[in-house]
């Protein structure tokens, strides 16, 4: 078979992946659905050669989990919009008009740009190489002749700054912990 | 307390950095960390969400760095792809919703897909069945070496076991493996079995037709004899990749295949239903109907109109015949 052991690896790791998804906030049946999608992708043979199946499968499960959660958020917002329209509560608009959307994007870009500009230069370089160029920590470390943990400290600093500013932008829209939300009413 | 929150967030960031190219062991440790305290997962969600949120913005960010940094902007776009490994591919299968009906008594169960969806059923570590859209199958919990294709299409990857051959029931017919990957379609017009690896026996207790790799059998409802024809071995089950390969099959069969995969009803004008189709059709993940229609019109040399109840294929406008 053409999946280079990924399929067998998946079967062996299935219980661990299921536990992982539940710990990420998936319900039992949602975790099952997500694993089924992973299995389907593996079975379609669309996956390329993989050096480390375990990490690859966890990443794949995580991607599917995020896609699921995004869908759940959108559905919940739609329900809230409907309820809002019938109760007089202000609707929580997911899709703003495009002009407004691009204005928000421009504002967010300006904020992100200023966060990046304020990082120390070395931190900025390492973050770019890691996040944009996709280089690994060990390859950045050996190239700059510093330790891997030093690279990690730079990256932590960059992510601290990005997470902090993101928290401020997002205070009004916290992410739900669970995939299925909006069932227990709409607290004022 | 505030101190505590900051520490948890710092840990979450460490994990996020480490997991980008983490191995199974890293993920297992991460999973254990999540289990320690629900606040760990909440902190991680925020870090992950922040990183996802900057994704569309990053291409527009200017990284001001010293001019002697020799590798600025090297290979940016392609490397960034790695971050969303498999992401867009996965979208294609995302719509899959399956219906698992615990229909019969204790041991039998039915698995059904609706048009446009696929599902994998695992019978043992080396035996699996991939159901195409609009397919109904039955299995037996007590006998992993048996399956029944009620309707539709499925691709079988079967572990061969001399002592317990895998048997597929298709209507009143049986397909028995001799170690193998094979594809079976059952429609109202009949049964098609195509083999990509190994060998199968069709109706081992009756006419017992042996099929090898690269062979297909057609058991048409309207015909008393079965017919064996060549099929490109790598075309068998290519529908899993959204690819269809034809060597002279009628357009009506092409329409039925597309119907299962696209989840759209497709009617064919009877004037062209029997037209032989040769060549290969690829459906990509692009779900936009207009694009699919346009590509198919070119590939099949037909005119397709989209109505409320599906598509209709007609002879192409300006066709000579």
Coordinates of C-alpha atoms in Angstrom, one line a residue:
Chain A
X1 CA 0.0 0.0 0.0
X2 CA 1.1 3.5 -0.7
X3 CA 0.7 5.3 2.6
X4 CA 4.2 4.3 3.9
X5 CA 3.1 3.0 7.3
X6 CA 1.0 6.0 8.1
X7 CA -2.2 4.0 8.2
X8 CA -0.8 1.3 10.5
X9 CA 0.7 4.1 12.7
X10 CA -2.7 5.7 12.9
X11 CA -4.4 2.5 14.1
X12 CA -1.8 2.1 16.8
X13 CA -2.2 5.8 17.9
X14 CA -5.9 6.1 17.6
X15 CA -6.7 5.9 21.3
X16 CA -4.0 8.5 22.1
X17 CA -5.2 10.8 19.4
X18 CA -8.8 10.4 20.7
X19 CA -7.7 11.4 24.2
X20 CA -5.7 14.3 22.8
X21 CA -8.7 15.7 20.9
X22 CA -10.9 15.4 24.0
X23 CA -8.4 17.3 26.0
X24 CA -8.4 19.9 23.3
X25 CA -12.2 20.3 24.0
X26 CA -13.8 17.9 21.5
X27 CA -16.8 15.8 22.6
X28 CA -16.5 12.1 22.3
X29 CA -18.4 11.9 19.0
X30 CA -16.7 14.9 17.6
X31 CA -13.3 13.3 18.3
X32 CA -14.6 10.3 16.4
X33 CA -15.7 12.4 13.4
X34 CA -12.3 14.1 13.3
X35 CA -10.4 10.8 13.4
X36 CA -12.6 9.5 10.6
X37 CA -11.6 12.5 8.5
X38 CA -8.0 11.9 9.2
X39 CA -8.4 8.3 8.2
X40 CA -10.2 9.3 5.0
X41 CA -7.3 11.6 4.1
X42 CA -4.8 8.9 4.8
X43 CA -6.7 6.4 2.8
X44 CA -6.9 8.7 -0.2
X45 CA -3.1 8.4 -0.5
X46 CA -2.9 12.2 -0.9
X47 CA -0.2 12.4 1.8
X48 CA 3.4 12.8 0.7
X49 CA 6.4 11.0 2.3
X50 CA 6.6 11.7 6.0
X51 CA 9.7 11.4 8.2
X52 CA 7.9 11.1 11.5
X53 CA 4.4 9.6 11.3
X54 CA 3.5 10.3 14.9
X55 CA 4.0 14.1 14.9
X56 CA 2.4 14.2 11.4
X57 CA -0.7 12.5 12.6
X58 CA -1.1 14.7 15.6
X59 CA -0.7 17.8 13.4
X60 CA -3.2 16.4 11.0
X61 CA -5.7 15.7 13.8
X62 CA -5.1 19.3 15.1
X63 CA -5.8 20.8 11.7
X64 CA -9.1 18.9 11.5
X65 CA -10.0 19.9 15.0
X66 CA -9.4 23.6 14.2
X67 CA -11.5 23.3 11.0
X68 CA -14.3 21.7 13.1
X69 CA -14.2 24.3 15.7
X70 CA -14.3 27.1 13.2
X71 CA -17.5 25.5 11.7
X72 CA -19.0 25.2 15.2
X73 CA -18.4 28.9 15.9
X74 CA -19.9 30.0 12.6
X75 CA -23.0 27.9 13.2
X76 CA -23.4 29.2 16.7
X77 CA -23.1 32.8 15.5
X78 CA -25.8 32.2 12.9
X79 CA -28.1 30.8 15.5
X80 CA -27.4 33.8 17.7
X81 CA -28.1 36.2 14.8
X82 CA -31.5 34.5 14.3
X83 CA -32.3 34.6 18.0
X84 CA -31.2 38.2 18.1
X85 CA -33.4 39.2 15.2
X86 CA -36.4 37.7 17.1
X87 CA -35.7 39.0 20.6
X88 CA -34.3 42.5 19.9
X89 CA -30.8 41.6 21.1
X90 CA -28.1 43.1 19.0
X91 CA -26.9 40.4 16.5
X92 CA -23.3 39.4 16.6
X93 CA -22.3 39.9 12.9
X94 CA -19.7 37.5 11.7
X95 CA -19.5 38.8 8.2
X96 CA -19.1 42.5 8.2
X97 CA -19.4 44.5 4.9
X98 CA -16.3 44.2 2.9
X99 CA -15.2 47.8 3.3
X100 CA -15.4 47.5 7.0
X101 CA -13.6 44.2 6.9
X102 CA -10.7 45.6 5.0
X103 CA -10.6 48.6 7.4
X104 CA -10.3 46.1 10.3
X105 CA -7.7 44.2 8.4
X106 CA -5.7 47.4 7.9
X107 CA -5.9 48.3 11.5
X108 CA -4.9 44.8 12.6
X109 CA -2.0 44.9 10.2
X110 CA -0.8 48.2 11.6
X111 CA -1.0 46.8 15.1
X112 CA 0.9 43.6 14.1
X113 CA 3.5 45.7 12.3
X114 CA 4.2 47.8 15.3
X115 CA 4.5 44.7 17.5
X116 CA 7.1 43.3 15.1
X117 CA 8.9 46.6 14.9
X118 CA 9.2 46.8 18.6
X119 CA 10.9 43.4 18.9
X120 CA 14.7 43.3 19.3
X121 CA 16.3 42.8 15.9
X122 CA 17.6 39.3 16.7
X123 CA 14.2 38.2 18.0
X124 CA 12.6 39.6 14.8
X125 CA 15.0 37.8 12.6
X126 CA 14.5 34.5 14.4
X127 CA 10.8 34.8 14.4
X128 CA 10.7 35.5 10.7
X129 CA 12.9 32.5 9.9
X130 CA 10.8 30.3 12.1
X131 CA 7.3 31.5 11.3
X132 CA 7.6 32.8 7.7
X133 CA 10.5 30.7 6.2
X134 CA 9.4 27.6 8.2
X135 CA 12.9 26.8 9.4
X136 CA 13.3 24.5 12.3
X137 CA 14.7 25.6 15.7
X138 CA 17.8 23.4 15.4
X139 CA 18.6 24.7 11.9
X140 CA 18.2 28.4 13.0
X141 CA 20.3 27.6 16.1
X142 CA 23.2 26.0 14.2
X143 CA 23.2 28.7 11.6
X144 CA 23.4 31.5 14.2
X145 CA 25.7 29.5 16.4
X146 CA 23.5 29.7 19.5
X147 CA 21.7 27.1 21.5
X148 CA 18.3 25.7 20.6
X149 CA 17.0 27.0 23.9
X150 CA 18.2 30.5 23.1
X151 CA 16.3 30.3 19.8
X152 CA 13.2 29.2 21.8
X153 CA 13.6 32.1 24.2
X154 CA 13.6 34.6 21.3
X155 CA 10.5 32.9 19.8
X156 CA 8.8 32.9 23.2
X157 CA 9.4 36.6 23.4
X158 CA 7.9 37.2 20.0
X159 CA 4.8 35.1 20.7
X160 CA 4.3 36.8 24.1
X161 CA 4.1 40.1 22.3
X162 CA 1.7 38.8 19.6
X163 CA -0.5 36.9 22.1
X164 CA -0.7 39.9 24.3
X165 CA -1.9 42.3 21.6
X166 CA -4.2 39.7 20.2
X167 CA -5.8 39.3 23.6
X168 CA -6.6 43.0 23.6
X169 CA -8.1 42.9 20.1
X170 CA -10.2 39.9 20.8
X171 CA -11.6 40.6 24.2
X172 CA -15.1 40.8 22.9
X173 CA -15.0 37.5 21.1
X174 CA -13.5 34.8 23.3
X175 CA -13.1 31.4 21.7
X176 CA -15.3 28.7 23.0
X177 CA -13.6 25.8 24.7
X178 CA -16.0 23.3 23.2
X179 CA -16.8 22.6 19.6
X180 CA -20.6 22.8 20.2
X181 CA -21.6 26.1 21.7
X182 CA -24.6 28.3 22.0
X183 CA -26.8 25.6 23.4
X184 CA -27.0 26.9 26.9
X185 CA -28.6 30.2 26.2
X186 CA -27.1 33.6 25.4
X187 CA -25.9 35.1 28.7
X188 CA -26.5 38.9 28.7
Chain B
X1 CA -3.0 34.4 40.7
X2 CA -2.0 36.8 38.0
X3 CA 1.5 35.4 38.2
X4 CA 0.1 31.9 37.8
X5 CA -1.8 32.9 34.6
X6 CA 1.3 34.3 33.1
X7 CA 3.3 31.2 33.8
X8 CA 0.6 29.0 32.2
X9 CA 0.7 31.2 29.2
X10 CA 4.5 31.0 29.0
X11 CA 4.2 27.3 29.0
X12 CA 1.5 27.3 26.4
X13 CA 3.8 29.4 24.1
X14 CA 6.7 27.0 24.7
X15 CA 4.5 24.2 23.6
X16 CA 3.3 26.0 20.6
X17 CA 6.8 26.6 19.4
X18 CA 7.9 23.1 20.2
X19 CA 5.0 21.4 18.5
X20 CA 5.5 23.2 15.2
X21 CA 7.9 20.4 14.3
X22 CA 7.4 18.2 17.2
X23 CA 7.5 14.4 17.2
X24 CA 5.0 12.0 18.7
X25 CA 6.8 12.1 22.1
X26 CA 6.4 15.9 22.2
X27 CA 2.7 15.6 21.4
X28 CA 2.1 13.0 24.1
X29 CA 3.8 15.2 26.7
X30 CA 1.6 18.1 25.5
X31 CA -1.5 15.9 25.7
X32 CA -0.6 15.0 29.3
X33 CA 0.0 18.7 30.2
X34 CA -3.5 19.5 28.8
X35 CA -5.0 16.8 31.1
X36 CA -3.4 18.3 34.2
X37 CA -5.6 21.4 34.3
X38 CA -8.4 22.8 32.1
X39 CA -6.7 26.2 32.2
X40 CA -3.8 24.7 30.3
X41 CA -6.0 24.1 27.3
X42 CA -7.6 27.5 27.6
X43 CA -4.2 29.2 27.6
X44 CA -3.1 27.1 24.6
X45 CA -6.2 28.0 22.6
X46 CA -5.5 31.7 23.0
X47 CA -1.9 31.3 21.8
X48 CA -2.9 29.1 18.9
X49 CA -5.7 31.5 18.0
X50 CA -3.3 34.5 18.0
X51 CA -0.9 32.7 15.8
X52 CA -3.7 31.7 13.3
X53 CA -5.0 35.2 13.3
X54 CA -1.8 36.7 12.1
X55 CA -1.5 34.2 9.3
X56 CA -3.3 36.3 6.6
X57 CA -1.5 39.5 7.9
X58 CA 2.1 38.1 7.8
X59 CA 2.7 38.4 4.1
X60 CA 2.1 42.2 4.4
X61 CA 4.3 42.7 7.4
X62 CA 7.7 44.3 6.7
X63 CA 10.6 42.8 8.7
X64 CA 13.1 45.6 9.1
X65 CA 16.5 43.9 9.5
X66 CA 20.1 44.8 9.0
X67 CA 21.0 44.9 5.3
X68 CA 23.8 42.3 5.7
X69 CA 21.4 39.6 6.7
X70 CA 21.9 37.5 3.7
X71 CA 18.8 35.4 3.7
X72 CA 16.0 37.9 3.9
X73 CA 12.8 36.7 2.2
X74 CA 14.4 33.5 1.0
X75 CA 11.7 31.1 -0.2
X76 CA 9.0 32.7 1.8
X77 CA 5.8 31.5 0.4
X78 CA 6.7 27.8 -0.2
X79 CA 8.0 27.4 3.3
X80 CA 5.0 29.0 4.9
X81 CA 2.9 26.3 3.4
X82 CA 4.3 23.8 5.8
X83 CA 2.6 25.4 8.6
X84 CA -0.8 24.4 7.3
X85 CA 0.3 20.9 6.4
X86 CA -2.5 19.2 4.6
X87 CA -4.9 22.0 5.5
X88 CA -6.5 22.6 2.2
X89 CA -6.6 19.0 1.3
X90 CA -8.4 18.3 4.5
X91 CA -11.1 20.7 3.6
X92 CA -12.2 18.5 0.8
X93 CA -13.2 15.7 3.1
X94 CA -14.5 17.9 5.7
X95 CA -18.1 17.8 4.6
X96 CA -18.3 14.1 5.2
X97 CA -21.1 13.2 7.5
X98 CA -21.9 9.6 7.7
X99 CA -24.9 7.8 8.9
X100 CA -24.2 4.7 11.0
X101 CA -27.4 2.8 11.4
X102 CA -27.5 0.0 14.0
X103 CA -30.2 -1.6 12.0
X104 CA -30.2 -5.3 12.5
X105 CA -30.1 -7.4 15.5
X106 CA -26.9 -8.1 17.3
X107 CA -24.1 -8.4 14.8
X108 CA -25.0 -6.9 11.4
X109 CA -24.6 -3.2 10.9
X110 CA -25.1 -0.9 8.0
X111 CA -22.9 2.0 6.9
X112 CA -24.3 4.5 4.4
X113 CA -22.9 7.6 2.7
X114 CA -24.8 10.2 0.9
X115 CA -23.8 11.6 -2.4
X116 CA -20.6 13.6 -2.4
X117 CA -19.2 11.9 0.8
X118 CA -16.8 9.2 1.5
X119 CA -16.1 7.0 4.5
X120 CA -13.6 4.4 5.6
X121 CA -14.5 1.3 7.4
X122 CA -11.7 -0.6 9.1
X123 CA -12.2 -4.3 9.4
X124 CA -8.8 -5.3 10.6
X125 CA -5.3 -3.8 10.6
X126 CA -4.8 -4.6 6.9
X127 CA -8.3 -4.7 5.6
X128 CA -10.3 -1.6 4.9
X129 CA -13.2 -0.5 2.7
X130 CA -13.6 3.0 1.4
X131 CA -17.2 3.8 0.6
X132 CA -17.8 6.3 -2.2
X133 CA -20.8 8.6 -2.1
X134 CA -24.4 7.4 -2.3
X135 CA -23.3 3.9 -1.1
X136 CA -24.9 1.5 1.3
X137 CA -22.9 -1.5 2.8
X138 CA -23.5 -4.1 5.4
X139 CA -21.0 -5.6 7.7
X140 CA -20.9 -8.3 10.4
X141 CA -19.3 -7.6 13.7
X142 CA -18.6 -11.3 14.2
X143 CA -17.1 -11.8 10.8
X144 CA -14.6 -9.3 9.6
X145 CA -14.1 -11.3 6.4
X146 CA -17.5 -10.6 5.1
X147 CA -19.1 -7.5 3.6
X148 CA -22.2 -6.8 1.5
X149 CA -22.4 -4.0 -1.1
X150 CA -26.1 -3.1 -1.3
X151 CA -25.8 -0.1 -3.5
X152 CA -23.1 2.2 -4.8
X153 CA -19.3 1.9 -5.0
X154 CA -16.5 0.9 -2.7
X155 CA -12.8 0.3 -2.9
X156 CA -11.4 -2.7 -1.0
X157 CA -7.9 -3.1 0.5
X158 CA -8.0 -6.7 1.7
X159 CA -5.5 -8.8 3.6
X160 CA -5.3 -12.2 2.1
X161 CA -5.8 -15.2 4.2
X162 CA -5.9 -18.5 2.5
X163 CA -7.9 -20.1 5.3
X164 CA -10.5 -17.3 5.6
X165 CA -10.9 -15.6 2.2
X166 CA -12.6 -12.2 2.2
X167 CA -16.0 -12.5 0.6
X168 CA -18.1 -9.6 -0.7
X169 CA -21.7 -10.1 -1.4
X170 CA -23.1 -8.0 -4.3
X171 CA -26.8 -8.6 -4.8
X172 CA -27.0 -12.3 -5.5
X173 CA -23.3 -12.5 -6.6
X174 CA -20.1 -13.1 -4.7
X175 CA -16.6 -11.7 -5.1
X176 CA -13.9 -13.5 -3.3
X177 CA -10.4 -12.1 -2.9
X178 CA -7.2 -13.8 -3.5
X179 CA -5.1 -11.0 -1.9
X180 CA -5.9 -7.7 -3.2
X181 CA -7.1 -4.2 -3.9
X182 CA -10.3 -4.0 -5.9
X183 CA -13.2 -1.7 -6.6
X184 CA -16.9 -2.7 -6.9
X185 CA -19.8 -0.7 -8.2
X186 CA -23.4 -1.7 -8.0
X187 CA -26.1 0.3 -9.8
X188 CA -29.5 -0.6 -11.2
X189 CA -27.7 -1.3 -14.5
X190 CA -25.5 -4.0 -13.1
X191 CA -22.2 -4.7 -11.3
X192 CA -18.7 -3.7 -12.2
X193 CA -15.6 -5.2 -10.5
X194 CA -12.1 -3.9 -11.2
X195 CA -8.9 -5.2 -9.8
X196 CA -5.8 -3.0 -9.1
X197 CA -3.6 -5.5 -7.2
X198 CA -3.8 -9.3 -6.7
X199 CA -6.7 -11.4 -7.8
X200 CA -10.4 -12.0 -7.1
X201 CA -12.9 -14.7 -8.0
X202 CA -16.3 -13.6 -9.2
X203 CA -19.0 -16.1 -8.1
X204 CA -16.5 -18.8 -7.0
X205 CA -19.4 -21.3 -6.6
X206 CA -21.0 -20.6 -10.0
X207 CA -19.2 -19.4 -13.1
X208 CA -16.0 -18.6 -11.0
X209 CA -14.4 -15.9 -13.2
X210 CA -10.9 -15.1 -12.1
X211 CA -9.8 -11.5 -12.5
X212 CA -6.2 -10.3 -12.2
X213 CA -4.7 -6.8 -11.8
X214 CA -5.7 -4.6 -14.7
X215 CA -8.9 -6.5 -15.4
X216 CA -12.5 -5.5 -14.9
X217 CA -15.7 -7.5 -15.1
X218 CA -19.0 -6.1 -16.2
X219 CA -22.1 -8.0 -15.1
X220 CA -24.9 -6.0 -16.8
X221 CA -28.4 -6.5 -15.6
X222 CA -29.6 -6.6 -19.2
X223 CA -27.1 -9.2 -20.2
X224 CA -26.9 -12.9 -19.2
X225 CA -23.1 -13.2 -19.9
X226 CA -20.5 -11.4 -17.9
X227 CA -17.8 -9.5 -19.8
X228 CA -14.2 -9.1 -18.9
X229 CA -12.3 -6.1 -20.2
X230 CA -8.9 -4.4 -19.5
X231 CA -8.7 -1.5 -17.1
X232 CA -5.6 0.6 -16.2
X233 CA -4.6 -0.8 -12.8
X234 CA -3.8 2.7 -11.4
X235 CA -7.2 3.9 -12.5
X236 CA -9.0 1.5 -10.1
X237 CA -10.3 3.5 -7.2
X238 CA -8.9 6.7 -8.6
X239 CA -12.2 8.3 -7.5
X240 CA -10.7 8.6 -4.1
X241 CA -8.4 11.3 -5.5
X242 CA -11.3 12.8 -7.6
X243 CA -9.9 11.2 -10.7
X244 CA -11.8 9.1 -13.2
X245 CA -10.2 7.2 -16.0
X246 CA -12.3 5.8 -18.9
X247 CA -11.5 3.6 -21.8
X248 CA -14.6 3.6 -23.9
X249 CA -17.3 3.4 -21.1
X250 CA -20.7 5.0 -21.9
X251 CA -21.4 8.6 -20.9
X252 CA -24.2 7.4 -18.7
X253 CA -21.7 5.6 -16.5
X254 CA -19.5 8.7 -16.4
X255 CA -22.5 10.7 -15.2
X256 CA -23.3 8.1 -12.5
X257 CA -19.6 8.3 -11.3
X258 CA -19.7 12.1 -11.1
X259 CA -23.0 12.0 -9.4
X260 CA -21.6 9.9 -6.5
X261 CA -18.6 12.1 -6.1
X262 CA -20.0 15.5 -6.6
X263 CA -23.3 14.9 -4.8
X264 CA -25.3 16.4 -7.6
X265 CA -28.0 14.7 -9.6
X266 CA -26.9 14.4 -13.2
X267 CA -29.3 13.4 -16.0
X268 CA -28.0 12.6 -19.5
X269 CA -29.9 13.3 -22.7
X270 CA -30.7 9.9 -24.2
X271 CA -29.2 10.9 -27.5
X272 CA -25.7 10.9 -26.0
X273 CA -26.1 8.5 -23.1
X274 CA -24.4 5.6 -24.9
X275 CA -21.5 7.7 -26.3
X276 CA -18.2 6.1 -25.5
X277 CA -15.9 8.2 -23.3
X278 CA -12.1 7.8 -23.3
X279 CA -9.7 9.8 -21.2
X280 CA -9.3 11.0 -17.7
X281 CA -11.3 13.5 -15.7
X282 CA -9.9 15.2 -12.6
X283 CA -12.1 17.0 -10.1
X284 CA -10.1 19.3 -7.9
X285 CA -11.1 20.5 -4.5
X286 CA -12.6 23.6 -6.0
X287 CA -16.3 23.2 -5.2
X288 CA -17.5 26.1 -7.3
X289 CA -20.1 24.7 -9.5
X290 CA -19.5 27.0 -12.5
X291 CA -15.9 25.9 -12.6
X292 CA -16.7 22.3 -12.4
X293 CA -19.3 22.6 -15.1
X294 CA -17.0 24.5 -17.4
X295 CA -14.2 21.9 -17.1
X296 CA -16.5 19.0 -17.6
X297 CA -18.1 20.5 -20.6
X298 CA -14.7 20.7 -22.2
X299 CA -13.6 17.3 -21.1
X300 CA -16.7 15.5 -22.2
X301 CA -17.7 17.7 -25.2
X302 CA -21.2 18.2 -23.9
X303 CA -23.4 21.2 -22.8
X304 CA -24.3 21.1 -19.1
X305 CA -27.1 23.2 -17.7
X306 CA -27.6 23.5 -14.0
X307 CA -31.3 23.2 -13.0
X308 CA -33.0 23.2 -9.6
X309 CA -32.9 19.4 -9.5
X310 CA -29.3 18.9 -10.6
X311 CA -27.5 19.0 -13.9
X312 CA -28.5 18.0 -17.4
X313 CA -25.9 16.9 -20.0
X314 CA -26.9 17.6 -23.6
X315 CA -25.0 17.4 -26.9
X316 CA -22.6 20.4 -27.1
X317 CA -24.0 23.3 -29.0
X318 CA -22.6 23.4 -32.5
X319 CA -21.7 19.7 -32.4
X320 CA -21.4 18.3 -35.8
X321 CA -23.5 15.2 -35.2

